[in-house]
Every structure is written in structure tokens, then in C-alpha cells.
XYZ file of C-alpha atoms in Angstrom:
419
model
C 97.614 37.562 137.896
C 99.550 40.459 139.624
C 102.366 40.008 137.541
C 100.262 40.601 134.161
C 98.363 43.089 135.823
C 101.704 45.179 136.771
C 103.233 44.156 133.621
C 100.583 45.848 130.903
C 97.390 47.380 133.046
C 99.444 49.865 135.772
C 101.878 51.327 132.915
C 98.967 51.452 130.352
C 97.183 53.320 133.400
C 100.426 55.550 134.336
C 100.254 56.388 130.732
C 96.424 57.801 130.416
C 96.722 59.183 133.552
C 100.019 61.544 132.109
C 98.218 61.961 128.861
C 94.779 63.357 130.614
C 97.210 65.249 132.898
C 99.514 66.621 130.091
C 96.355 67.093 128.103
C 94.659 69.029 130.224
C 97.509 71.545 131.403
C 97.727 72.576 127.669
C 94.591 73.274 127.595
C 95.062 75.614 131.103
C 97.963 77.536 129.859
C 96.150 77.831 126.448
C 93.095 79.074 128.741
C 95.498 81.592 129.880
C 97.304 82.726 127.592
C 93.667 83.691 125.769
C 92.397 85.046 128.974
C 95.920 87.813 128.155
C 95.203 88.162 124.583
C 91.712 89.053 124.866
C 92.692 91.629 127.307
C 95.492 93.343 125.290
C 93.158 92.400 122.213
C 90.434 94.931 123.887
C 92.728 97.337 124.220
C 94.385 97.211 120.541
C 90.782 97.679 119.532
C 90.226 101.157 122.359
C 93.437 102.535 120.427
C 92.482 101.754 117.026
C 88.363 103.241 117.515
C 89.923 106.401 119.237
C 92.644 106.523 116.681
C 90.212 106.543 113.533
C 87.949 108.514 115.555
C 90.569 111.461 115.545
C 91.073 111.189 111.696
C 94.488 109.154 112.143
C 95.884 112.163 114.875
C 98.203 111.163 117.767
C 97.037 113.997 119.857
C 95.954 113.070 123.315
C 96.548 109.171 122.584
C 98.888 109.402 125.593
C 96.650 110.430 127.869
C 94.356 107.846 126.546
C 97.388 104.928 127.836
C 96.883 106.612 130.934
C 93.868 105.566 132.317
C 94.281 101.631 131.238
C 94.823 99.349 134.483
C 98.480 98.882 133.343
C 100.594 101.744 133.975
C 103.380 99.959 132.397
C 101.164 99.175 129.426
C 103.242 99.391 126.026
C 101.437 100.858 122.739
C 102.691 100.602 119.647
C 100.745 101.527 115.901
C 102.316 100.263 112.842
C 101.504 101.296 109.366
C 101.232 98.213 106.614
C 104.438 98.602 105.421
C 105.986 97.892 108.934
C 106.936 101.588 109.412
C 106.008 102.109 113.383
C 104.651 105.326 113.307
C 103.526 105.387 117.286
C 105.245 103.677 119.973
C 104.368 105.337 123.925
C 107.622 103.961 125.254
C 109.987 105.522 122.835
C 110.081 108.526 121.988
C 112.053 108.925 118.404
C 109.869 106.383 116.228
C 112.036 107.336 113.203
C 115.069 104.904 113.495
C 112.766 101.980 114.618
C 113.384 99.170 112.419
C 110.771 97.193 109.988
C 108.312 94.964 112.075
C 106.782 93.146 109.370
C 109.336 90.763 110.573
C 108.002 90.622 113.847
C 106.889 87.160 115.023
C 102.785 88.890 116.540
C 102.669 91.265 113.195
C 103.355 88.272 110.892
C 100.780 86.448 112.918
C 98.535 89.248 112.803
C 98.852 89.371 108.816
C 97.643 85.597 108.571
C 95.168 85.188 111.250
C 93.743 89.347 112.376
C 95.978 88.555 115.728
C 99.159 87.036 116.525
C 101.271 86.890 120.039
C 104.506 86.484 121.321
C 107.011 86.667 124.158
C 109.903 88.303 123.134
C 112.844 90.530 124.020
C 112.867 93.762 122.549
C 115.409 94.991 120.131
C 114.468 99.073 121.069
C 115.284 99.039 124.852
C 116.053 94.949 125.181
C 113.319 94.211 127.757
C 111.156 91.406 127.676
C 107.479 91.783 126.564
C 104.633 89.447 126.247
C 103.397 90.992 122.961
C 99.585 91.178 120.389
C 99.355 92.463 117.807
C 95.926 93.148 116.008
C 95.402 94.232 112.109
C 93.382 96.593 111.165
C 92.475 98.106 107.834
C 95.130 100.461 107.821
C 97.422 99.734 110.623
C 98.262 97.398 112.946
C 97.657 97.842 116.481
C 100.132 96.473 119.047
C 99.598 96.254 122.674
C 102.067 94.516 125.219
C 103.590 94.084 128.876
C 106.438 93.384 130.651
C 107.380 89.202 131.275
C 107.435 90.001 134.604
C 106.332 88.011 137.648
C 103.049 89.269 137.572
C 102.783 88.437 133.573
C 104.503 84.790 134.352
C 101.814 84.042 136.698
C 99.056 85.366 135.373
C 99.773 82.732 132.538
C 101.054 79.678 134.530
C 98.150 77.150 134.795
C 96.556 76.335 138.106
C 98.368 73.698 139.593
C 94.522 72.669 141.469
C 93.811 70.296 138.856
C 97.679 69.155 138.552
C 97.489 68.371 142.207
C 94.331 66.786 142.161
C 94.823 64.249 139.164
C 98.378 63.351 140.504
C 96.692 62.313 144.307
C 94.103 60.728 142.120
C 96.216 58.809 140.190
C 98.146 57.364 142.810
C 94.675 56.507 145.101
C 93.496 54.666 142.222
C 97.114 52.752 141.335
C 96.798 51.939 145.731
C 93.515 50.308 145.441
C 94.560 48.316 141.793
C 97.776 46.959 143.989
C 95.753 46.501 146.664
C 92.757 44.496 144.684
C 95.913 42.671 142.732
C 97.878 41.804 145.899
C 94.591 40.340 148.065
C 93.867 38.150 144.265
C 96.660 37.132 143.896
C 97.417 36.037 147.570
C 94.026 33.788 147.110
C 94.677 32.772 143.291
C 98.554 31.312 145.061
C 97.049 29.921 147.915
C 94.432 28.314 145.238
C 96.778 27.353 143.561
C 99.423 26.162 146.243
C 96.342 24.119 147.187
C 96.086 22.454 143.826
C 99.787 21.403 143.260
C 99.834 19.671 146.603
C 96.801 18.334 145.793
C 98.198 17.209 142.330
C 101.448 16.030 143.892
C 99.698 14.247 146.825
C 97.672 12.075 144.453
C 100.688 11.726 141.716
C 103.274 10.594 144.883
C 100.214 7.858 145.484
C 100.243 7.137 141.612
C 103.737 6.787 141.397
C 104.610 4.091 145.040
C 102.045 2.515 143.886
C 103.541 1.591 140.347
C 106.710 1.369 141.934
C 105.489 -0.915 144.053
C 104.782 -4.147 142.460
C 108.147 -4.537 139.910
C 109.948 -3.910 143.146
C 107.911 -6.061 144.801
C 108.443 -8.748 142.147
C 112.536 -8.165 142.338
C 112.832 -8.165 146.226
C 110.547 -11.318 146.031
C 112.139 -13.076 143.413
C 115.770 -12.301 144.902
C 114.754 -13.326 148.504
C 113.679 -16.495 147.196
C 116.972 -16.840 145.449
C 118.917 -15.910 148.969
C 117.217 -17.968 150.994
C 117.504 -21.388 148.780
C 121.299 -21.717 147.564
C 120.567 -25.145 146.489
C 117.102 -24.265 144.150
C 117.856 -25.981 140.555
C 119.715 -23.680 137.974
C 115.911 -24.062 135.386
C 114.779 -22.619 138.333
C 117.315 -19.623 139.206
C 117.612 -18.884 135.633
C 113.900 -18.313 135.624
C 113.881 -15.618 138.845
C 116.922 -13.669 137.399
C 115.269 -13.407 134.176
C 111.663 -12.036 135.490
C 113.849 -9.793 138.224
C 115.767 -8.678 134.955
C 112.077 -7.832 133.145
C 110.718 -6.165 136.083
C 113.832 -4.167 136.403
C 113.702 -2.998 133.207
C 110.105 -2.268 133.546
C 111.326 0.044 136.734
C 113.588 1.225 134.707
C 111.070 2.797 131.921
C 108.956 3.387 134.344
C 111.623 6.165 136.132
C 112.571 7.396 132.731
C 109.474 8.257 132.003
C 108.244 10.106 134.769
C 111.639 11.891 134.621
C 110.590 13.045 130.885
C 107.614 14.136 132.205
C 108.722 15.977 134.863
C 111.278 17.958 132.335
C 108.108 19.034 129.801
C 106.578 19.821 132.114
C 108.641 21.678 135.075
C 111.736 22.921 133.043
C 110.130 23.802 129.258
C 112.575 26.620 128.903
C 115.395 24.219 129.182
C 113.971 21.638 125.705
C 116.423 22.789 122.927
C 114.823 22.711 119.696
C 116.823 22.698 116.207
C 115.598 21.136 113.019
C 114.667 18.324 113.180
C 113.905 15.959 109.727
C 110.119 14.558 110.886
C 110.861 11.491 108.356
C 114.219 10.473 109.659
C 112.698 10.142 113.183
C 109.665 7.674 112.089
C 111.525 6.033 110.066
C 114.194 5.276 113.205
C 111.210 4.506 115.355
C 110.213 2.036 113.136
C 113.276 0.196 112.641
C 113.053 0.106 116.616
C 110.009 -1.544 117.146
C 110.273 -3.956 113.675
C 110.417 -7.160 116.019
C 107.468 -5.944 117.853
C 105.560 -5.592 114.512
C 106.560 -8.720 113.074
C 105.689 -10.712 116.316
C 101.864 -9.134 116.137
C 101.660 -8.748 112.214
C 101.026 -5.334 112.154
C 101.641 -3.318 109.359
C 101.901 0.131 109.592
C 101.833 2.619 106.489
C 102.978 6.093 106.378
C 102.448 9.123 104.249
C 103.729 12.064 104.387
C 103.640 13.601 100.416
C 107.692 14.645 100.864
C 110.198 15.637 103.551
C 109.005 17.431 106.535
C 111.135 19.347 109.092
C 109.726 21.003 111.892
C 111.981 23.436 115.082
C 111.941 20.538 117.413
C 113.201 18.291 120.170
C 114.381 15.401 118.571
C 113.887 12.819 121.673
C 110.276 14.250 122.197
C 109.189 13.696 119.186
C 110.670 10.491 118.797
C 108.547 9.737 122.263
C 105.751 11.033 120.477
C 105.534 8.672 117.796
C 107.037 5.866 119.739
C 104.472 5.906 122.643
C 101.790 5.823 119.581
C 103.074 2.657 118.148
C 103.615 1.255 121.269
C 99.994 2.089 122.632
C 98.963 0.385 119.318
C 101.084 -2.745 119.538
C 100.088 -3.546 123.202
C 96.750 -2.671 122.848
C 95.031 -3.138 119.223
C 95.418 -6.631 118.696
C 97.080 -8.757 115.933
C 96.974 -8.914 112.162
C 96.112 -5.205 112.583
C 97.388 -2.222 109.919
C 98.301 1.193 111.605
C 98.812 4.362 109.453
C 100.378 7.411 110.008
C 99.310 10.403 107.702
C 100.423 13.650 106.772
C 96.394 15.440 106.653
C 97.321 18.746 105.637
C 99.052 22.153 107.015
C 99.321 25.902 107.026
C 101.057 28.598 108.262
C 102.200 27.626 111.423
C 101.279 24.047 112.334
C 101.482 19.961 110.081
C 98.590 18.241 111.027
C 99.215 14.092 111.562
C 95.979 11.999 111.332
C 97.785 8.281 113.253
C 94.990 5.145 113.208
C 94.916 1.789 113.942
C 91.764 -0.847 112.947
C 92.254 -2.557 116.223
C 90.150 -3.305 119.386
C 89.202 0.265 120.154
C 88.384 1.306 123.688
C 84.893 1.605 125.187
C 83.912 5.417 124.722
C 83.504 6.335 128.383
C 87.425 6.023 128.312
C 88.302 8.145 125.867
C 88.070 11.567 128.109
C 91.048 9.561 130.706
C 93.404 8.377 127.783
C 96.359 10.774 128.293
C 96.186 11.193 131.978
C 98.843 9.569 133.722
C 98.817 6.210 134.488
C 95.269 5.353 133.469
C 94.387 2.029 132.162
C 91.779 0.758 130.229
C 91.909 -3.128 131.694
C 94.581 -2.777 134.700
C 95.988 -6.422 134.348
C 96.515 -6.714 130.935
C 97.951 -3.463 130.413
C 100.542 -4.397 133.642
C 101.168 -7.635 131.637
C 102.603 -5.670 128.292
C 105.154 -4.039 131.299
C 103.204 -0.366 130.142
C 104.351 2.359 132.484
C 100.790 3.568 132.141
C 102.551 7.385 131.361
C 102.967 6.620 126.990
C 99.941 8.845 126.343
C 100.014 11.215 129.066
C 104.234 11.727 127.198
C 102.573 12.218 123.991
C 100.133 14.906 124.807
C 102.784 17.090 126.378
C 104.814 16.389 123.985
C 102.548 17.200 121.498
C 101.894 20.433 123.440
C 105.450 21.596 124.553
C 105.612 21.816 120.480
C 102.757 24.175 120.464
C 100.004 21.660 119.082
C 97.002 19.914 120.152
C 96.216 16.250 120.062
C 92.940 14.182 120.473
C 91.744 10.829 120.075
C 88.480 8.798 118.878
C 87.030 5.539 118.170
C 87.368 4.564 114.502
C 83.722 4.348 112.218
C 84.638 -0.092 112.064
C 86.826 -0.574 115.000
C 90.445 1.521 116.105
C 91.502 4.426 117.576
C 92.711 7.532 115.913
C 94.596 10.365 117.071
C 94.719 13.592 115.245
C 97.532 15.670 116.187
C 99.212 19.206 115.008
C 103.065 19.683 115.481
C 103.871 23.652 114.942
C 106.655 24.317 112.068
């Protein structure tokens, strides 16, 4: 949970925070620029009104400008053709360039008002310009872009500091909460894992004890009775071998389950021809099927290719068939059918018409070492891990599996395998 929080939610929170900060910063900056534009726009209105009241005369306009609060304000009057007719900072305006190409004038032509910050072509001084278009001319006021104006336009950093502090406080709170819950969850997970391991260790020890005790008992009998009849010696050796085979099967199943659960990333996936895998399983169990007079019918409707692990795919179908051979009874039929497919998965049904199981056992059939009839299960030589391997292998292939009793008898496994 902690890892997920910091991988997804914390970055999103910071992105949101900085987006809000950038929006507010630009908003504050625009607000300050609007204040300065309003000030210079009012100046332009005063100059134009005075200019019009004097019927276009420029007399005494310098006296008006002298009473403005900014002593270094520069005022320029430009006719509609772009020629400068007055500039309080320049004596000889006749030699000034045409001003229609100036950015603030172009903006004033389009919008009625326009602003720009740049170096003057006339006196090489940097100004903040604001121009207003009137009926017969443009009036432009400007202030030197010095420390005072730069400070005036600079956004208030109080909100910046407040938001940054708030962002880091919230991040610290989230870190504390996630760390606290992570510790709690980790503790619970550790306790749960320890309990599962204890239970699994107990189950494994219990399962290993039976074949080991049998082997030790048979070997001690042979060791303590060297003159025992050859037929009896052969019986004990065969029984020891059978128990050793069961022990080996149990260890192999445990190792397979551990690999699926503990290191699924180590399982190699490759294109696999499912029809061939199923046929290999049927060839391997042919003698067992004949002994119990069991018929197997497959219906795939064509070739099926999966991106899968061949060994685990074999284990799925081998364990399903072994389970049916061991527990479904004799003279039965097994059906393995492709029931459908979608964009992601193939869907299968594996069923038999055997004896089935009592409904109360169905929820536990995929549990490790669960046996419906413990005495009978041990006689068949099963490890109690077959269906657990099936479920874990199906899920590793990004599929699902369920089991139910069929109407009329027998079990039906419904499962899917990712393409």
C-alpha cells in the first residue's frame, strides 16, 4: 500500500499542487500587469481629453504631464498613419520612425489597448509601454522598466510560500499515514504468512511422515531379519519403492507449488500447442484409463495456441485427469471441451459422469492436502496437492477455475486460460 501510494498518488498530488501554484502565479502576475495598465490607461485618457479640449493643440501639454505622480513618465501621441506628433522625451519627433509596427500600437489597433516591454529605438532605454487607440490618434504612456516597475509587476510571493508549505505539510501527513498503515498491514501480513507457513509446515510434515515411516519400517524389518523368505523380502522392497515414489511425487508437487507462489516471474512463457499437450497427457495415462475402463473425449474444434508454460499446462490437464481416475470411479466417461473464447481467453469445461462429491466438500477441493476421503486418498497414492496445483497454474496463466457437481452425477471444472 505504501509503495502504491508513493508511486501513484503522491506524484499526482504534487502535479496538482504545482498546477494550482502555476495558475495562481500567472493570475497574480496578470493582476499586477492589469493594475499598471489601468494606471497608464487613465493617463492616456487624461492626455487625450486635454488634447481634444485644446482642439488638437499641443500647447501646455508638458505642464499637464509635469503634475503626474511619476516624474519620469513618457507620453507619445501618434497619428493613425503611425507618425509621431508628440513625445515629451524627444524634442525632434520628425525624425522618429513610423510606430504602426510597434507591438503595443498593433495591439491597440486590434483591441483598443496594448502593452509591451522592450528597449526604445530612440533613446535605447527599456520601457513598459501601454497604448490606447482613440478616434483620431493613439496615445501611449510608458515608464522606465527599472527596479520599481519590475517589483510592481512581480507577483506577491506570500501565496507561493503558503502553498508550498501546505503542500509539504500534506505530503508529510500522507507519508505518516501511509507509513503507519503500511506497518500495520505489514505486521498483519507477516503474522498471516507465518500462520500459513506453520500450517503448511505441519501439513507437509504430516504428509511426509506416512511414507517415511513406512519406508523406515520396511527397511528395519529387512535389516533385523536377514533370513526372511525371498518372497517376503521382495514384498517389503516393492512396498518401500512405492512409498518412495509417493514421497518423490509429494516433493515434486510441493516444489512446483512453491515456484508458482514464490517466484512466478521465473516461469517462462512461450507459444504452446495445447492440443499436443493434452494428447501427451492422454498417452501418459493410457494404461490407467484402460485399467478402469475410462473413456476420454476431447472437443477443441481446431488447433489452440497459447502463450503458456508447457510444464504447468501439462500439470493442469494431468492433475484433472489423475483426479478423475483416482476418485470418479470405473466405467466412466470424461469430456474435455472448448466452450468458447473471447478477445483474451479460451474457456474450457472438464467433466466426468462419476460419483461426484458431497456439496460441503466443494469449496475446499482446491485447498492444499484437502481430501474428501482421507483413507481412500492415501491408498490411491495421491499427494493431496493436485487440484491446488491446477488452481494456482490456471491463475498464473491469468485464468479462473471453479468446480461444481453435474446434474446426473460427476464433477465439472469450468476454467479459462489466457491467450
